[in-house]
Short mmCIF file of C-alpha atoms in Angstrom, two decimals:
data_model
loop_
_atom_site.label_atom_id
_atom_site.label_comp_id
_atom_site.label_asym_id
_atom_site.label_seq_id
_atom_site.Cartn_x
_atom_site.Cartn_y
_atom_site.Cartn_z
CA MET R 1 -219.68 99.84 -120.00
CA ALA R 2 -219.99 96.08 -120.21
CA THR R 3 -222.83 95.27 -122.55
CA THR R 4 -223.05 92.39 -124.93
CA HIS R 5 -224.22 94.63 -127.74
CA SER R 6 -222.80 97.69 -129.33
CA PHE R 7 -225.07 100.40 -130.65
CA ALA R 8 -225.37 101.71 -134.16
CA PRO R 9 -224.04 105.26 -134.47
CA THR R 10 -226.71 107.78 -135.42
CA SER R 11 -226.46 109.50 -138.78
CA ASP R 12 -228.39 112.43 -140.22
CA ILE R 13 -227.89 111.16 -143.79
CA ASP R 14 -231.09 111.15 -145.84
CA PRO R 15 -230.85 108.74 -148.77
CA PHE R 16 -233.95 110.30 -150.32
CA ALA R 17 -232.67 113.88 -150.36
CA GLU R 18 -231.75 115.50 -153.67
CA GLN R 19 -228.13 116.05 -152.73
CA TYR R 20 -227.70 112.37 -151.88
CA ILE R 21 -229.44 111.19 -155.05
CA LEU R 22 -227.33 113.39 -157.32
CA ASP R 23 -224.06 112.18 -155.83
CA PRO R 24 -224.49 109.35 -153.31
CA TYR R 25 -220.85 108.35 -153.11
CA PRO R 26 -219.63 110.74 -150.36
CA PHE R 27 -222.66 109.70 -148.28
CA HIS R 28 -221.94 106.03 -148.93
CA GLN R 29 -218.46 106.55 -147.58
CA GLU R 30 -219.78 108.30 -144.50
CA MET R 31 -222.21 105.45 -143.79
CA ARG R 32 -219.53 102.79 -144.34
CA GLU R 33 -217.07 104.56 -142.08
CA GLY R 34 -219.74 105.24 -139.45
CA GLY R 35 -219.84 101.55 -138.59
CA PRO R 36 -221.04 98.17 -139.79
CA VAL R 37 -224.58 99.34 -139.00
CA VAL R 38 -225.76 102.94 -138.71
CA TRP R 39 -229.06 104.39 -137.56
CA LEU R 40 -230.69 106.86 -139.94
CA GLU R 41 -232.56 109.13 -137.57
CA LYS R 42 -234.51 110.89 -140.29
CA TRP R 43 -236.39 107.70 -141.17
CA ASN R 44 -235.92 105.57 -138.03
CA VAL R 45 -234.25 102.74 -139.91
CA PHE R 46 -230.95 100.91 -139.69
CA ALA R 47 -228.64 101.01 -142.67
CA VAL R 48 -225.82 98.71 -143.76
CA ALA R 49 -223.38 100.00 -146.35
CA ARG R 50 -220.34 97.77 -145.95
CA TYR R 51 -220.00 94.84 -148.31
CA GLU R 52 -219.73 92.20 -145.62
CA GLN R 53 -222.86 93.22 -143.74
CA VAL R 54 -224.88 93.69 -146.93
CA GLN R 55 -223.97 90.12 -147.91
CA THR R 56 -224.81 88.85 -144.42
CA VAL R 57 -228.27 90.39 -144.49
CA LEU R 58 -228.96 89.23 -148.05
CA ALA R 59 -227.95 85.68 -147.20
CA ASP R 60 -230.02 85.43 -144.01
CA TRP R 61 -233.53 85.62 -145.43
CA GLN R 62 -235.01 83.88 -142.38
CA THR R 63 -233.94 86.68 -140.05
CA PHE R 64 -234.13 89.56 -142.52
CA CYS R 65 -237.34 88.90 -144.36
CA SER R 66 -238.91 90.43 -147.44
CA GLY R 67 -242.55 89.90 -146.47
CA GLY R 68 -242.54 93.29 -144.73
CA GLY R 69 -241.77 94.86 -148.08
CA VAL R 70 -238.49 95.91 -149.61
CA GLY R 71 -239.16 99.62 -149.27
CA LEU R 72 -239.20 102.01 -146.34
CA ALA R 73 -242.79 101.23 -145.32
CA ASP R 74 -243.75 98.04 -143.50
CA LEU R 75 -246.28 96.36 -145.78
CA ARG R 76 -247.60 94.31 -142.91
CA HIS R 77 -248.76 97.46 -141.15
CA GLY R 78 -250.78 99.33 -143.72
CA GLY R 79 -247.96 100.29 -146.04
CA ALA R 80 -249.17 98.36 -149.09
CA TRP R 81 -250.66 100.09 -152.13
CA ARG R 82 -251.03 96.94 -154.17
CA LYS R 83 -251.22 93.23 -153.57
CA PRO R 84 -247.66 92.38 -152.44
CA SER R 85 -245.30 91.13 -155.14
CA ALA R 86 -245.30 87.36 -155.53
CA LEU R 87 -241.51 87.45 -155.63
CA LEU R 88 -240.00 90.61 -154.18
CA GLU R 89 -242.25 90.91 -151.15
CA THR R 90 -242.76 87.24 -150.27
CA ASP R 91 -240.81 84.78 -148.14
CA PRO R 92 -240.38 81.01 -148.51
CA PRO R 93 -242.19 78.70 -148.99
CA ASP R 94 -244.50 80.81 -151.23
CA HIS R 95 -241.52 82.65 -152.64
CA THR R 96 -239.75 79.43 -153.62
CA ALA R 97 -242.75 78.13 -155.54
CA ASN R 98 -243.31 81.43 -157.38
CA ARG R 99 -239.65 81.90 -158.11
CA ALA R 100 -239.36 78.41 -159.54
CA ILE R 101 -242.09 79.26 -162.04
CA ILE R 102 -240.39 82.42 -163.24
CA SER R 103 -236.95 80.75 -163.15
CA ARG R 104 -238.15 78.15 -165.58
CA VAL R 105 -239.61 80.80 -167.87
CA LEU R 106 -236.39 82.86 -167.79
CA SER R 107 -234.05 79.88 -167.93
CA PRO R 108 -230.76 79.87 -169.85
CA ALA R 109 -232.38 77.55 -172.41
CA VAL R 110 -235.15 80.08 -173.10
CA LEU R 111 -232.64 82.91 -173.30
CA ARG R 112 -230.55 81.02 -175.84
CA ASP R 113 -233.64 81.05 -178.08
CA LEU R 114 -234.15 84.79 -177.57
CA ARG R 115 -230.58 85.78 -178.34
CA SER R 116 -230.80 86.04 -182.11
CA THR R 117 -233.94 88.21 -181.94
CA PHE R 118 -232.27 90.52 -179.44
CA GLU R 119 -229.16 90.71 -181.62
CA GLU R 120 -231.17 91.66 -184.70
CA GLU R 121 -233.04 94.39 -182.83
CA ALA R 122 -229.82 95.66 -181.28
CA VAL R 123 -228.34 96.05 -184.75
CA ARG R 124 -231.39 98.03 -185.84
CA PHE R 125 -231.17 100.35 -182.83
CA ALA R 126 -227.42 100.80 -183.26
CA ASP R 127 -227.77 101.57 -186.98
CA ARG R 128 -230.41 104.18 -186.22
CA ALA R 129 -228.24 105.79 -183.53
CA LEU R 130 -225.27 105.95 -185.90
CA ALA R 131 -227.38 107.32 -188.74
CA ALA R 132 -228.78 110.04 -186.50
CA GLY R 133 -225.36 110.81 -185.04
CA THR R 134 -226.69 112.75 -182.09
CA ILE R 135 -229.59 111.40 -180.05
CA GLU R 136 -231.24 111.72 -176.67
CA ALA R 137 -230.05 108.31 -175.56
CA THR R 138 -232.36 107.81 -172.57
CA SER R 139 -235.52 107.84 -174.63
CA GLU R 140 -234.13 106.55 -177.93
CA LEU R 141 -231.91 103.72 -176.68
CA ALA R 142 -232.05 103.12 -172.95
CA GLU R 143 -235.84 103.11 -172.74
CA ALA R 144 -236.74 102.16 -176.27
CA PHE R 145 -234.58 99.04 -176.52
CA PRO R 146 -235.94 97.11 -173.49
CA MET R 147 -239.40 98.45 -174.26
CA LYS R 148 -239.08 96.72 -177.62
CA VAL R 149 -237.16 93.49 -176.98
CA PHE R 150 -238.19 92.72 -173.42
CA ALA R 151 -241.83 93.63 -173.85
CA ASP R 152 -241.95 91.66 -177.12
CA ALA R 153 -240.41 88.66 -175.38
CA VAL R 154 -242.97 88.78 -172.58
CA GLY R 155 -245.70 89.22 -175.17
CA ILE R 156 -247.08 92.56 -174.05
CA ARG R 157 -249.40 94.46 -176.38
CA PRO R 158 -247.49 96.95 -178.54
CA ASP R 159 -249.61 100.00 -177.77
CA GLY R 160 -249.27 101.90 -174.52
CA ARG R 161 -245.91 100.45 -173.49
CA GLU R 162 -244.89 103.84 -172.10
CA HIS R 163 -247.05 102.81 -169.14
CA LEU R 164 -244.39 100.23 -168.30
CA VAL R 165 -241.84 102.97 -167.68
CA ALA R 166 -244.38 104.86 -165.62
CA TYR R 167 -245.26 101.76 -163.62
CA GLY R 168 -241.64 100.91 -162.86
CA ASN R 169 -241.21 104.49 -161.74
CA MET R 170 -244.13 104.14 -159.36
CA VAL R 171 -242.96 100.83 -157.94
CA PHE R 172 -239.37 101.87 -157.34
CA ASN R 173 -240.02 105.44 -156.24
CA GLY R 174 -242.70 103.89 -154.07
CA MET R 175 -240.00 102.08 -152.10
CA GLY R 176 -238.98 105.44 -150.68
CA PRO R 177 -240.96 107.88 -148.52
CA ARG R 178 -243.98 109.79 -149.76
CA ASN R 179 -241.86 112.71 -150.90
CA GLU R 180 -242.11 114.88 -153.99
CA LEU R 181 -240.47 112.19 -156.16
CA PHE R 182 -243.05 109.69 -155.02
CA GLU R 183 -245.91 112.10 -155.76
CA ARG R 184 -244.52 112.93 -159.18
CA ALA R 185 -244.17 109.25 -160.11
CA TRP R 186 -247.72 108.70 -158.94
CA ALA R 187 -249.30 111.61 -160.81
CA ASN R 188 -251.04 109.35 -163.32
CA ALA R 189 -251.27 106.30 -161.08
CA GLU R 190 -254.85 105.27 -161.65
CA GLU R 191 -254.52 105.01 -165.41
CA VAL R 192 -251.15 103.23 -165.20
CA ILE R 193 -252.29 100.66 -162.64
CA GLU R 194 -255.36 99.92 -164.72
CA TRP R 195 -253.32 99.47 -167.90
CA VAL R 196 -250.83 97.18 -166.16
CA ALA R 197 -253.56 95.07 -164.56
CA ALA R 198 -255.17 94.62 -167.99
CA ALA R 199 -251.83 93.87 -169.69
CA CYS R 200 -251.13 91.06 -167.17
CA GLN R 201 -254.29 89.17 -168.04
CA ARG R 202 -253.95 85.99 -170.04
CA LYS R 203 -256.04 87.23 -172.95
CA ALA R 204 -253.88 90.35 -173.31
CA LEU R 205 -250.64 88.40 -173.72
CA ALA R 206 -249.16 87.05 -176.95
CA GLU R 207 -249.62 83.30 -177.17
CA ASP R 208 -245.94 82.51 -177.68
CA GLY R 209 -244.46 84.90 -175.11
CA LEU R 210 -242.94 84.43 -171.66
CA GLY R 211 -246.08 85.81 -170.01
CA ALA R 212 -248.20 83.10 -171.60
CA ARG R 213 -245.78 80.48 -170.24
CA ILE R 214 -246.46 81.71 -166.72
CA TYR R 215 -250.14 81.00 -167.33
CA GLU R 216 -249.22 77.50 -168.47
CA SER R 217 -248.09 76.92 -164.87
CA ALA R 218 -251.59 77.90 -163.81
CA ASP R 219 -253.02 75.41 -166.29
CA ALA R 220 -250.74 72.75 -164.84
CA GLY R 221 -252.18 73.54 -161.42
CA VAL R 222 -248.92 74.85 -159.96
CA VAL R 223 -250.44 78.27 -159.16
CA ASP R 224 -253.88 79.80 -159.51
CA GLU R 225 -254.79 82.45 -162.13
CA VAL R 226 -254.53 85.30 -159.63
CA HIS R 227 -250.98 84.37 -158.73
CA ALA R 228 -250.07 83.85 -162.36
CA ALA R 229 -251.19 87.42 -163.05
CA LEU R 230 -249.09 88.63 -160.10
CA ILE R 231 -246.02 86.83 -161.41
CA VAL R 232 -246.54 88.36 -164.85
CA ARG R 233 -246.87 91.72 -163.12
CA SER R 234 -243.36 91.21 -161.73
CA PHE R 235 -242.08 91.14 -165.32
CA LEU R 236 -243.84 94.39 -166.04
CA SER R 237 -242.74 96.25 -162.92
CA ALA R 238 -239.14 95.10 -162.73
CA GLY R 239 -238.14 94.55 -166.32
CA ILE R 240 -237.94 97.94 -167.96
CA ASP R 241 -236.74 100.80 -165.73
CA THR R 242 -233.90 98.84 -164.18
CA THR R 243 -232.49 97.86 -167.57
CA THR R 244 -233.10 101.37 -168.89
CA TYR R 245 -230.92 102.87 -166.18
CA ALA R 246 -228.29 100.19 -166.67
CA ILE R 247 -228.03 101.02 -170.38
CA GLY R 248 -227.90 104.77 -169.75
CA ASN R 249 -225.23 104.32 -167.08
CA ALA R 250 -223.25 102.12 -169.47
CA LEU R 251 -223.30 104.73 -172.23
CA PHE R 252 -222.35 107.47 -169.79
CA CYS R 253 -219.44 105.49 -168.32
CA PHE R 254 -218.05 104.66 -171.75
CA ALA R 255 -218.42 108.27 -172.90
CA GLN R 256 -216.40 109.27 -169.83
CA ASN R 257 -213.82 106.52 -170.38
CA PRO R 258 -213.09 106.39 -174.12
CA GLU R 259 -210.05 104.13 -173.67
CA GLN R 260 -212.31 101.44 -172.20
CA TRP R 261 -214.67 101.82 -175.14
CA SER R 262 -211.70 101.19 -177.44
CA ARG R 263 -210.91 98.05 -175.47
CA ILE R 264 -214.35 96.50 -175.89
CA ARG R 265 -214.28 97.50 -179.56
CA SER R 266 -211.09 95.56 -180.08
CA ASP R 267 -212.21 92.58 -178.01
CA LYS R 268 -215.96 91.91 -177.85
CA ALA R 269 -215.40 89.21 -175.24
CA LEU R 270 -214.90 92.14 -172.85
CA VAL R 271 -218.51 93.27 -173.21
CA LYS R 272 -219.70 90.70 -170.68
CA PRO R 273 -217.23 91.55 -167.91
CA ALA R 274 -217.71 95.25 -168.72
CA PHE R 275 -221.38 94.94 -167.88
CA GLU R 276 -220.57 93.36 -164.52
CA GLU R 277 -218.25 96.27 -163.78
CA LEU R 278 -221.01 98.70 -164.76
CA MET R 279 -223.36 96.99 -162.35
CA ARG R 280 -220.75 97.36 -159.61
CA PHE R 281 -219.60 100.87 -160.43
CA GLU R 282 -222.96 102.52 -161.13
CA SER R 283 -225.51 100.13 -159.67
CA PRO R 284 -228.91 101.03 -161.16
CA PHE R 285 -230.61 99.61 -158.07
CA GLN R 286 -229.07 101.55 -155.19
CA THR R 287 -231.01 100.59 -152.09
CA PHE R 288 -233.69 98.29 -150.80
CA PHE R 289 -234.91 97.17 -147.42
CA ARG R 290 -235.42 94.11 -145.29
CA THR R 291 -237.42 93.71 -142.08
CA ALA R 292 -236.14 91.93 -138.96
CA ALA R 293 -238.42 88.92 -138.50
CA SER R 294 -237.13 88.47 -134.94
CA ASP R 295 -234.70 90.15 -132.57
CA ALA R 296 -231.43 89.95 -134.40
CA GLU R 297 -227.84 91.10 -134.45
CA ILE R 298 -225.60 92.44 -137.18
CA ALA R 299 -221.88 92.73 -136.39
CA GLY R 300 -222.70 92.88 -132.69
CA VAL R 301 -225.38 95.55 -133.07
CA ARG R 302 -228.77 94.61 -131.68
CA ILE R 303 -231.58 94.88 -134.24
CA PRO R 304 -235.02 94.69 -132.59
CA LYS R 305 -237.77 92.65 -134.22
CA ASP R 306 -239.74 94.56 -136.90
CA SER R 307 -236.91 97.04 -137.52
CA LYS R 308 -236.42 98.09 -141.10
CA ILE R 309 -232.88 97.74 -142.44
CA MET R 310 -231.75 99.64 -145.50
CA LEU R 311 -229.22 97.81 -147.66
CA SER R 312 -227.07 100.13 -149.71
CA VAL R 313 -225.85 97.83 -152.46
CA GLY R 314 -224.45 100.88 -154.25
CA ALA R 315 -222.19 101.49 -151.25
CA ALA R 316 -221.28 97.81 -150.83
CA ASN R 317 -220.20 97.73 -154.46
CA ARG R 318 -217.68 100.48 -153.70
CA ASP R 319 -216.54 99.32 -150.27
CA PRO R 320 -212.73 99.60 -150.19
CA ARG R 321 -212.71 96.68 -147.72
CA LYS R 322 -213.79 94.52 -150.65
CA TRP R 323 -212.60 96.32 -153.81
CA THR R 324 -209.27 97.79 -154.82
CA ASP R 325 -209.67 101.34 -156.17
CA PRO R 326 -213.45 101.04 -155.89
CA ASP R 327 -214.11 104.45 -157.45
CA THR R 328 -212.28 103.53 -160.65
CA PHE R 329 -214.29 102.16 -163.58
CA ASP R 330 -212.19 99.28 -164.85
CA ILE R 331 -213.79 96.72 -167.15
CA ALA R 332 -210.88 94.32 -166.61
CA ARG R 333 -211.27 94.02 -162.86
CA ASN R 334 -212.54 90.93 -161.06
CA THR R 335 -216.15 91.81 -160.23
CA LYS R 336 -217.14 88.44 -158.78
CA GLY R 337 -219.39 88.93 -155.82
CA HIS R 338 -220.78 92.35 -156.73
CA VAL R 339 -224.28 92.85 -155.37
CA GLY R 340 -225.67 94.98 -158.19
CA PHE R 341 -228.34 92.32 -158.72
CA GLY R 342 -228.69 91.64 -155.01
CA ALA R 343 -227.77 88.10 -153.96
CA GLY R 344 -229.25 84.98 -152.46
CA ILE R 345 -232.83 83.79 -152.84
CA HIS R 346 -234.08 87.24 -153.85
CA GLY R 347 -231.24 87.94 -156.26
CA CYS R 348 -232.67 89.56 -159.41
CA VAL R 349 -234.65 86.92 -161.25
CA GLY R 350 -234.36 88.88 -164.49
CA GLN R 351 -230.60 89.27 -164.34
CA MET R 352 -229.83 86.88 -167.17
CA ILE R 353 -232.26 88.56 -169.57
CA ALA R 354 -230.91 91.96 -168.48
CA ARG R 355 -227.40 90.73 -169.29
CA LEU R 356 -228.58 89.55 -172.67
CA GLU R 357 -230.22 92.90 -173.46
CA VAL R 358 -227.28 95.06 -172.47
CA GLU R 359 -224.71 92.73 -173.97
CA THR R 360 -226.41 92.60 -177.37
CA LEU R 361 -226.95 96.36 -177.48
CA LEU R 362 -223.41 97.27 -176.40
CA THR R 363 -221.95 94.77 -178.85
CA ALA R 364 -223.95 96.22 -181.75
CA LEU R 365 -222.90 99.75 -180.79
CA ALA R 366 -219.26 98.76 -180.30
CA ASP R 367 -219.27 97.11 -183.74
CA ARG R 368 -220.29 100.41 -185.31
CA ALA R 369 -219.27 103.40 -183.24
CA GLU R 370 -215.61 104.23 -182.97
CA ARG R 371 -216.44 107.01 -180.60
CA ILE R 372 -219.32 107.68 -178.27
CA GLU R 373 -219.42 110.95 -176.40
CA LEU R 374 -221.71 113.31 -174.57
CA ALA R 375 -223.41 115.83 -176.84
CA GLY R 376 -224.65 118.06 -174.05
CA GLU R 377 -225.15 118.17 -170.31
CA PRO R 378 -226.77 114.96 -169.03
CA VAL R 379 -229.61 115.31 -166.52
CA ARG R 380 -229.73 112.86 -163.64
CA GLN R 381 -233.04 111.27 -162.82
CA LEU R 382 -234.12 112.18 -159.31
CA HIS R 383 -235.32 108.83 -158.02
CA ASN R 384 -235.84 107.28 -154.60
CA THR R 385 -234.25 103.95 -155.50
CA LEU R 386 -232.73 103.82 -158.97
CA ARG R 387 -229.68 105.62 -160.33
CA GLY R 388 -229.62 106.78 -163.90
CA PHE R 389 -230.32 109.57 -166.35
CA GLU R 390 -233.47 111.43 -167.23
CA ARG R 391 -231.75 112.89 -170.30
CA LEU R 392 -228.52 111.79 -171.91
CA PRO R 393 -227.56 113.60 -175.11
CA MET R 394 -225.06 111.41 -176.92
CA ARG R 395 -223.09 111.50 -180.14
CA PHE R 396 -222.13 108.29 -181.98
CA GLN R 397 -219.37 108.36 -184.61
CA ALA R 398 -218.54 105.55 -186.98
CA MET A 1 -212.38 72.82 -142.17
CA PRO A 2 -214.35 70.59 -144.56
CA VAL A 3 -212.38 69.54 -147.64
CA ILE A 4 -214.24 69.25 -150.95
CA THR A 5 -212.62 67.65 -153.98
CA LEU A 6 -213.48 68.86 -157.47
CA VAL A 7 -212.61 66.52 -160.32
CA HIS A 8 -212.26 68.29 -163.66
CA HIS A 9 -213.52 66.74 -166.87
CA ASP A 10 -209.93 65.97 -167.86
CA GLY A 11 -209.30 64.21 -164.57
CA ARG A 12 -207.41 66.98 -162.77
CA ARG A 13 -208.34 67.19 -159.10
CA ASP A 14 -208.56 70.25 -156.88
CA ALA A 15 -209.05 69.98 -153.14
CA LEU A 16 -210.71 73.00 -151.53
CA ASP A 17 -210.85 73.92 -147.86
CA VAL A 18 -214.32 75.41 -147.58
CA PRO A 19 -215.37 77.33 -144.47
CA PRO A 20 -218.77 76.15 -143.19
CA GLY A 21 -221.53 78.45 -144.39
CA THR A 22 -219.85 79.10 -147.75
CA SER A 23 -221.34 77.74 -150.95
CA ILE A 24 -219.18 75.42 -153.01
CA MET A 25 -219.64 77.72 -156.02
CA HIS A 26 -218.25 80.70 -154.08
CA ALA A 27 -215.36 78.64 -152.74
CA ALA A 28 -214.53 77.44 -156.26
CA ILE A 29 -214.66 80.96 -157.70
CA ALA A 30 -212.47 82.27 -154.87
CA ALA A 31 -209.95 79.51 -155.63
CA GLY A 32 -209.99 80.34 -159.34
CA ILE A 33 -211.37 76.95 -160.42
CA ASP A 34 -211.94 77.22 -164.18
CA GLY A 35 -214.71 74.64 -164.44
CA ILE A 36 -217.22 76.69 -162.42
CA VAL A 37 -218.59 79.93 -163.87
CA GLY A 38 -221.32 81.14 -161.48
CA GLU A 39 -222.36 84.03 -163.69
CA CYS A 40 -225.43 84.98 -161.61
CA GLY A 41 -223.45 85.11 -158.38
CA GLY A 42 -225.37 82.39 -156.59
CA SER A 43 -229.01 83.21 -157.23
CA ALA A 44 -229.72 79.95 -159.08
CA MET A 45 -230.41 81.78 -162.33
CA CYS A 46 -227.67 80.77 -164.77
CA ALA A 47 -227.01 77.04 -164.30
CA THR A 48 -223.26 77.55 -164.83
CA CYS A 49 -222.04 76.01 -161.56
CA HIS A 50 -223.32 72.56 -162.40
CA VAL A 51 -221.65 69.59 -160.66
CA TYR A 52 -222.19 65.83 -160.51
CA VAL A 53 -222.14 64.41 -157.00
CA ALA A 54 -220.05 61.27 -156.45
CA GLU A 55 -221.96 58.04 -156.32
CA GLY A 56 -223.95 57.38 -153.19
CA LYS A 57 -223.52 60.85 -151.74
CA MET A 58 -226.69 62.55 -153.03
CA ASP A 59 -228.73 61.41 -150.04
CA GLN A 60 -226.36 63.12 -147.64
CA LEU A 61 -226.90 66.56 -149.17
CA PRO A 62 -229.78 68.96 -148.55
CA PRO A 63 -232.59 68.30 -151.04
CA VAL A 64 -233.02 70.08 -154.39
CA ASP A 65 -235.69 72.77 -154.03
CA ALA A 66 -238.12 73.87 -156.74
CA VAL A 67 -235.94 76.73 -157.97
CA GLU A 68 -232.83 74.58 -158.33
CA ASP A 69 -234.89 71.87 -160.00
CA ALA A 70 -236.16 74.35 -162.60
CA MET A 71 -232.66 75.58 -163.31
CA LEU A 72 -231.09 72.13 -163.55
CA ASP A 73 -233.17 71.60 -166.68
CA SER A 74 -231.04 74.27 -168.37
CA THR A 75 -227.54 73.01 -167.75
CA ALA A 76 -225.16 73.05 -170.72
CA CYS A 77 -224.23 69.40 -170.13
CA GLU A 78 -226.73 66.66 -169.57
CA ARG A 79 -228.71 66.68 -166.35
CA LYS A 80 -228.29 63.43 -164.44
CA PRO A 81 -229.84 62.17 -161.21
CA GLU A 82 -226.66 63.25 -159.40
CA SER A 83 -226.71 66.79 -160.83
CA ARG A 84 -226.62 69.78 -158.47
CA LEU A 85 -225.95 73.50 -158.68
CA SER A 86 -222.95 74.12 -156.46
CA CYS A 87 -224.25 77.60 -155.53
CA GLN A 88 -227.05 75.87 -153.66
CA LEU A 89 -224.68 73.67 -151.66
CA ARG A 90 -223.81 75.56 -148.52
CA VAL A 91 -221.07 73.63 -146.77
CA THR A 92 -221.42 72.16 -143.28
CA GLU A 93 -218.99 69.93 -141.39
CA GLU A 94 -220.85 66.91 -142.81
CA PHE A 95 -219.63 67.85 -146.31
CA ASP A 96 -216.04 66.93 -145.43
CA GLY A 97 -214.62 64.53 -147.98
CA LEU A 98 -217.29 65.18 -150.62
CA VAL A 99 -216.19 64.56 -154.22
CA LEU A 100 -217.82 66.47 -157.08
CA PHE A 101 -217.28 65.93 -160.80
CA LEU A 102 -217.31 68.93 -163.13
CA PRO A 103 -219.11 68.73 -166.47
CA GLU A 104 -217.26 69.24 -169.75
CA GLN A 105 -218.71 72.73 -170.10
CA GLN A 106 -220.89 75.18 -168.21
CA VAL A 107 -222.10 77.48 -171.00
#
């Protein structure tokens, strides 16, 4: 058969099924080995799971756009439940302008100023964990730490911050289908959306926080008030859950690999590279989508205009074509090029503050705890997009 | 293949063959160049792949966009008119012969 295009093999894999969510790695392998592009018949979408193709799609934002949403639904055709994100669900030139505003607010210079505050809080959290000995680490560390330091930095009111976790849950479960997980995340939606909308308003934000600085861009005439509120909303939706799962995954991986915990204890310079390996090995953000803006081609496979393409960054981060022993957690490996934060123009805008949060917390814990171990059976969070723990009983020993 | 020369702060020179389409940051990382960090992986978020473009060559490069401009204000070493983030410089054939100077430090 002489055709110019090959076809994507069909797969019955369902990335939103419980079995997949609990242990995605065998399914990742099946998708990767199926071909450079596979067709997921259950949801009528293409999927790319190999590192090379994931990078290709991320880099080519003109062809594989974000304006159609980064979830399963096409926002341009009635799939939107909120005003599209000013960052995640927007293409250039609007995206560039909005991203520049948030880039400036989250710049390395700003983060240098935040470091000492984060370090002090991290010490407090670590001391409490050590004093208690055994804790439920998802609620007491993984959620509580970003809810304190990140929300303080943005300048969000102190009461009701649990809505931030709920909102992140809605946003990221909302990138999947309207399944049971979606419905559960949305149980209290009205109240949460209302709280978040109020918390994004200028008058609700602390005067010296990062949120207020976004509004300064509105004062300078760079954006209007409505867009400023939308950019602040991006902080609130994307800043807590993702970091929460990253911290939980970090604690779990170190509990499972005590020799690597000993290594970062003896050399704190390893905390930074360890976090990159954690992002590769247990990527908190597992999947997101792009939409073909025109008829396109990936590795010779024809992708018709308006097709949705699922990018499995979790699978790309364990592609043996790219990584040696990909299923081994090794904090000393070269992790350059991992796509745990995405890549390209939509690469996670909060990645540097996320690094700062996890780095300060892990350092404070490593300074104090000779051993960290599981103190009971962890419970995985069933989630359409993120990978992490609902409950993580942990023991910390000095 | 376009050849890009990186001049370290101490005067050492590295010549890189960079395939078109690749960013200079990625090429430098792949070659193990120690003067480029690229912590954020090329998303213009960390300002640790800062370079100074050789005199008279700025005009031949694609312009600085708003995101890169915001980030260039956060470089560890002084921002100059010839400052760029090498992650935002995707190489084309026209880049052949480009000389870039590395700052004393990136973080």
